[in-house]
PDB file of C-alpha atoms in Angstrom:
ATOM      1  CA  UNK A  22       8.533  24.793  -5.794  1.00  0.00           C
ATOM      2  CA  UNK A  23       5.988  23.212  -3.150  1.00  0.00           C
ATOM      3  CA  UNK A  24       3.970  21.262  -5.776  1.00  0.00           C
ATOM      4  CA  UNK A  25       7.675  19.770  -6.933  1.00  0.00           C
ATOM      5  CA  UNK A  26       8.842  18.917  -3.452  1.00  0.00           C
ATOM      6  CA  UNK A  27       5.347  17.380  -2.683  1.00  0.00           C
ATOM      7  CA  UNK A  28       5.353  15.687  -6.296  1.00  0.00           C
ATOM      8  CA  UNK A  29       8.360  14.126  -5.427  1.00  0.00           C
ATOM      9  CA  UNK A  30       7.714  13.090  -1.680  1.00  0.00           C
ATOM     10  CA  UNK A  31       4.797  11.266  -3.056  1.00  0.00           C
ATOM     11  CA  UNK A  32       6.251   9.358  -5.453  1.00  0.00           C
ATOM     12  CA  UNK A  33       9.170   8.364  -3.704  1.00  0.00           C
ATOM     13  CA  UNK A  34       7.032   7.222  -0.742  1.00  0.00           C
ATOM     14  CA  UNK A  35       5.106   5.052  -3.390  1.00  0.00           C
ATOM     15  CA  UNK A  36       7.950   3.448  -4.168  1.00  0.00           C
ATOM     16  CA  UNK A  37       8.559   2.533  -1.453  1.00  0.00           C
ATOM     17  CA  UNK A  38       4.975   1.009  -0.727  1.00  0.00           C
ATOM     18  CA  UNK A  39       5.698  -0.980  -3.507  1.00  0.00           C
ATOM     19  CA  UNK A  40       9.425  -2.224  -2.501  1.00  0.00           C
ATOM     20  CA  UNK A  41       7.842  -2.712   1.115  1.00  0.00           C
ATOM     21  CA  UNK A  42       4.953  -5.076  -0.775  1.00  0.00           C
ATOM     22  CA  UNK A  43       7.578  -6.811  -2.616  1.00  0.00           C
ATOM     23  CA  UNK A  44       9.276  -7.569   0.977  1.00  0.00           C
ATOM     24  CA  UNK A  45       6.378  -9.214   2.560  1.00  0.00           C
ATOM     25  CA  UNK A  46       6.077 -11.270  -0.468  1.00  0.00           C
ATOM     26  CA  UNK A  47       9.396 -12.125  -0.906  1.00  0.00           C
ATOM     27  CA  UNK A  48       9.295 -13.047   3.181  1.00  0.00           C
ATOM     28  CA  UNK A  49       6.132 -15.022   2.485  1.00  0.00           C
ATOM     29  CA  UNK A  50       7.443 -17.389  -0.007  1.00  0.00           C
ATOM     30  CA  UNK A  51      10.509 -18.167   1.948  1.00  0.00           C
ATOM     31  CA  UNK A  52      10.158 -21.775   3.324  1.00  0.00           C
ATOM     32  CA  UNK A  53      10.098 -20.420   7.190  1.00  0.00           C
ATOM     33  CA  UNK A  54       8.081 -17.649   7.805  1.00  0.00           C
ATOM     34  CA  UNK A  55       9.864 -15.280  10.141  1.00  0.00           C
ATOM     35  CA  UNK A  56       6.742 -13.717  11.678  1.00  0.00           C
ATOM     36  CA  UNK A  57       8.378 -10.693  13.688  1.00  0.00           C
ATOM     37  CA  UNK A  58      10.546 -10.214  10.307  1.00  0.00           C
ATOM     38  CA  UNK A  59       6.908  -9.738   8.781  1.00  0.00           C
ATOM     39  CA  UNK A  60       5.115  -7.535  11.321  1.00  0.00           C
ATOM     40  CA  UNK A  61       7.855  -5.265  10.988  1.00  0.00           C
ATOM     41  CA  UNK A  62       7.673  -5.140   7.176  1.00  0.00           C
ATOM     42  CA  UNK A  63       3.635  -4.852   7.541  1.00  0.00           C
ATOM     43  CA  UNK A  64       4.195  -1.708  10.527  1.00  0.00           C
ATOM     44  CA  UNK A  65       6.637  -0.015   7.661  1.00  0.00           C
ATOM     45  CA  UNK A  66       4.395  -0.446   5.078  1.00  0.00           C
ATOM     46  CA  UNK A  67       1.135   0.862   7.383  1.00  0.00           C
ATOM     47  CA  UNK A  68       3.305   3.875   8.190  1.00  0.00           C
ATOM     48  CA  UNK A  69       4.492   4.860   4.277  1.00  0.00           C
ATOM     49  CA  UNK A  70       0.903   4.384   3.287  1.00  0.00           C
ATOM     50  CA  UNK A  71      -0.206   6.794   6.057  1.00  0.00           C
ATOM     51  CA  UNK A  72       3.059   9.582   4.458  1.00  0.00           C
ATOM     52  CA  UNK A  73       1.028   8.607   0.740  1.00  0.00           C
ATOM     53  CA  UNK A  74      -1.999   9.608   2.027  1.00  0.00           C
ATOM     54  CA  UNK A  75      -0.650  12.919   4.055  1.00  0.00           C
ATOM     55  CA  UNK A  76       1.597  13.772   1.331  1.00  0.00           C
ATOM     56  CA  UNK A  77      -1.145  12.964  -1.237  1.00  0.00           C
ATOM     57  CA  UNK A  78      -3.875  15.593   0.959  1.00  0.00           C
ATOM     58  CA  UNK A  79      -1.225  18.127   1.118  1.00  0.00           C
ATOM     59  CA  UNK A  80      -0.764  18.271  -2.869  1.00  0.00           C
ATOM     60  CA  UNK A  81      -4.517  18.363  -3.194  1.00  0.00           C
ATOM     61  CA  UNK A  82      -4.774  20.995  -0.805  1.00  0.00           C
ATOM     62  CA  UNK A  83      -1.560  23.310  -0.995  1.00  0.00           C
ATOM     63  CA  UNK A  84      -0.138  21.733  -4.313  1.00  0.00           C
ATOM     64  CA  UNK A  85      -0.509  23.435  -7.770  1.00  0.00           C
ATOM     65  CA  UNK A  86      -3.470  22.164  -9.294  1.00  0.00           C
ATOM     66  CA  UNK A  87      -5.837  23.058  -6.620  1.00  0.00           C
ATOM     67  CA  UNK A  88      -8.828  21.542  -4.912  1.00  0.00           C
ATOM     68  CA  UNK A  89     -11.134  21.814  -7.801  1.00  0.00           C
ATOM     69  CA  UNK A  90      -9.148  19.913 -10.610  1.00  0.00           C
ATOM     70  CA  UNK A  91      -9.363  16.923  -7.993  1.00  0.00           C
ATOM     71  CA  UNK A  92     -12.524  17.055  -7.405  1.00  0.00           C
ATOM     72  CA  UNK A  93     -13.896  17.484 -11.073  1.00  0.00           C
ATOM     73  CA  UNK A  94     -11.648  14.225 -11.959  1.00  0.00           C
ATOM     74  CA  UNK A  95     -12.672  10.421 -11.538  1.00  0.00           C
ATOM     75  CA  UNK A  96      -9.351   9.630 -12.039  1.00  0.00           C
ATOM     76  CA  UNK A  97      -8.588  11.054  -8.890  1.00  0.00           C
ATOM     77  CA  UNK A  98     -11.557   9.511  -6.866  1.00  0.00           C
ATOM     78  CA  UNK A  99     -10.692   6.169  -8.610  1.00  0.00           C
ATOM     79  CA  UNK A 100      -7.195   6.326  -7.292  1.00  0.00           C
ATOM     80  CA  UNK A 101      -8.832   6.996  -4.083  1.00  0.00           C
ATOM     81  CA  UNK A 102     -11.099   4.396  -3.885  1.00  0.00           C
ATOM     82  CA  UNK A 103      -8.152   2.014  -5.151  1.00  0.00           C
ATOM     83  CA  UNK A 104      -6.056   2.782  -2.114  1.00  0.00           C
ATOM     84  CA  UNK A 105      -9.220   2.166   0.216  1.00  0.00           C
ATOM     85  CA  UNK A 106      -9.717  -1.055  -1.047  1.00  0.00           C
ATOM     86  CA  UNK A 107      -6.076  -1.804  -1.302  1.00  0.00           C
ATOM     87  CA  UNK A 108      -6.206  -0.514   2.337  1.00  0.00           C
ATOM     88  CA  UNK A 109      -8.936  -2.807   3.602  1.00  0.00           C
ATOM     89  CA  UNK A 110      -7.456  -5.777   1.900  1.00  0.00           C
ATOM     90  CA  UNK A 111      -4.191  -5.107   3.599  1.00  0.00           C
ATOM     91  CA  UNK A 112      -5.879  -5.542   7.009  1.00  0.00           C
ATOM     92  CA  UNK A 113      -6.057  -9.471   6.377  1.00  0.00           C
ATOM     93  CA  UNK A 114      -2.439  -9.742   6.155  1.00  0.00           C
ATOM     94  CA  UNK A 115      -1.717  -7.652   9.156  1.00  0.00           C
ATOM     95  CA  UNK A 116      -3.912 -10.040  11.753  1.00  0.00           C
ATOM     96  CA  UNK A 117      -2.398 -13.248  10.439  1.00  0.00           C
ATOM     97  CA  UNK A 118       1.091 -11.919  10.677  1.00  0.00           C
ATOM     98  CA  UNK A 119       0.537 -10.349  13.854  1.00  0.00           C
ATOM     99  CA  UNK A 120      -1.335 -14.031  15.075  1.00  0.00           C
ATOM    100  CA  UNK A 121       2.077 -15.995  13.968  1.00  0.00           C
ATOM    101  CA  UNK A 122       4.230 -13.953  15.736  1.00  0.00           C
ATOM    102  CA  UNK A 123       2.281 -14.578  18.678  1.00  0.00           C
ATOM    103  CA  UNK A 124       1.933 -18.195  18.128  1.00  0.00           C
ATOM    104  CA  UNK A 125       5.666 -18.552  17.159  1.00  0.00           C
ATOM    105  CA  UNK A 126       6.464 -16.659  20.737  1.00  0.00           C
ATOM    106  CA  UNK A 127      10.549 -17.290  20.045  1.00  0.00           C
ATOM    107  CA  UNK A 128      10.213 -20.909  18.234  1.00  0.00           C
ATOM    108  CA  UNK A 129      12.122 -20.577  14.607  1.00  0.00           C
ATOM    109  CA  UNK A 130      11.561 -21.393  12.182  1.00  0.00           C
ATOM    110  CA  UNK A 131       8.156 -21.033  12.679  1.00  0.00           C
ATOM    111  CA  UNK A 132       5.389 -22.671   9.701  1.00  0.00           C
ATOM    112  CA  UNK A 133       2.221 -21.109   9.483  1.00  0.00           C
ATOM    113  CA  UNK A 134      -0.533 -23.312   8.730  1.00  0.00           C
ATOM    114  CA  UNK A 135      -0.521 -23.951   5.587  1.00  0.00           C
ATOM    115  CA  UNK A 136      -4.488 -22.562   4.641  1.00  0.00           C
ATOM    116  CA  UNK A 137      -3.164 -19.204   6.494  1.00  0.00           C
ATOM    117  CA  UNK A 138      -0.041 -18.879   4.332  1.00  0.00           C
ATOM    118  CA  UNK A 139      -1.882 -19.618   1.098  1.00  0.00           C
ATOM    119  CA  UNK A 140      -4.522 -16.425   2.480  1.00  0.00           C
ATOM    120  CA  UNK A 141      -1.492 -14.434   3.251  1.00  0.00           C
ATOM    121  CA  UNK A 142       0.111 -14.627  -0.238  1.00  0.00           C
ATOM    122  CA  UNK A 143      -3.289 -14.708  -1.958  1.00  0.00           C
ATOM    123  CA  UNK A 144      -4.562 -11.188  -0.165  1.00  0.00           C
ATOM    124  CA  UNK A 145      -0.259  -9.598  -0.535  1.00  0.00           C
ATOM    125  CA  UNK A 146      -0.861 -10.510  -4.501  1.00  0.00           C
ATOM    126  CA  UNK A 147      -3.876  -9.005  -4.344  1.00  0.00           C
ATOM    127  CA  UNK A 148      -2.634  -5.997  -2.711  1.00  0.00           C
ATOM    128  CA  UNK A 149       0.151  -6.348  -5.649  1.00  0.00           C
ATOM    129  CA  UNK A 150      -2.234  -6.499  -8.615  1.00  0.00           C
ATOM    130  CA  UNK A 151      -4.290  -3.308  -7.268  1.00  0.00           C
ATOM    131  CA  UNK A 152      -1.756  -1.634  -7.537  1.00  0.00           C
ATOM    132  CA  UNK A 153      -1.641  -1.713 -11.008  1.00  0.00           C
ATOM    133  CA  UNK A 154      -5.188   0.226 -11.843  1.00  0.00           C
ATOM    134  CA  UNK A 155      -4.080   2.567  -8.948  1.00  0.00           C
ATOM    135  CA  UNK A 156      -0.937   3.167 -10.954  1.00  0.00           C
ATOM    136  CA  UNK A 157      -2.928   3.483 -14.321  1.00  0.00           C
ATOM    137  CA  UNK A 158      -5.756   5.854 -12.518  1.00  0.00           C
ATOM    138  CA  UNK A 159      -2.578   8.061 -11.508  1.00  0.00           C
ATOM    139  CA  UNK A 160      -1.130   8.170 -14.917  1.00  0.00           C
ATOM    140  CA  UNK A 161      -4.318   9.326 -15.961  1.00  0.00           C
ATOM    141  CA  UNK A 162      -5.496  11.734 -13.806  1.00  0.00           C
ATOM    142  CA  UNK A 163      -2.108  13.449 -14.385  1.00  0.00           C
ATOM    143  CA  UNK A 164      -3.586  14.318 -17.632  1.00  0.00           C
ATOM    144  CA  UNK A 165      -7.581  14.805 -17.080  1.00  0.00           C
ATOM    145  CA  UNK A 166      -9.267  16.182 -19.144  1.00  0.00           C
ATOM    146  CA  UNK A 167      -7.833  14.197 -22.205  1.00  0.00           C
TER     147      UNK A 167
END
């Protein structure tokens, strides 16, 4: 029953990574950027990520496959050095939303300049489209060895 519960935790807090992602895109393309709107998106995303990875090290750990069908499966270390990257590109994102809020200090609507904006979507698509071997590299290490 613990690998279930944990099964599920993760996958609903994946979800909601991705609806979270979808959010600071959607707030990106808007034509004024609403930069404490976004740096409270970008803090809720930071924190699911951080329940994907604990709830992710708890199923490897205490869930029902055990330690070693993890560690025998690139799948698994793919997925994991997905979300790094994913990680690491997210980081971008976070200073230039956490710059605009400063710079906007009250004034709405607040515009961006317009080479920062064009990063900010650029790096959140990004973000986006890794998601989608992540996805695929969980898929398949569900089912390692073929």
């Amino acid at each position: 029953m613990l690998d279930l519960g944990l099964a599920i935790a993760h996958h609903i807090a994946v979800f909601g990574l991705v609806a979270l992602l979808a959010m600071e895109g959607l707030a990106l393309r808007d034509g004024a950027v609403d930069p404490v709107r976004l740096v409270k998106i970008d803090g809720r995303y930071g924190l699911v990520a951080g329940l994907v990875i604990a709830i992710g090290v708890c199923r490897v750990f205490q869930g029902g496959k055990g330690w070693a069908f993890y560690e025998a499966n690139p799948f698994f270390w793919g997925k994991v050095g997905l979300f790094l990257v994913l990680g690491l590109v997210s980081i971008g994102p976070t200073l230039l939303f956490i710059r605009w809020r400063k710079a906007a200090a009250g004034a709405t609507p607040f515009t961006p300049p317009a080479a920062e904006l064009k990063r900010a979507r650029t790096l959140v698509g990004l973000e986006a489209l890794l998601l989608v071997p992540l996805l695929a590299c969980a898929a398949a290490m569900a089912r390692y060895p073929f």
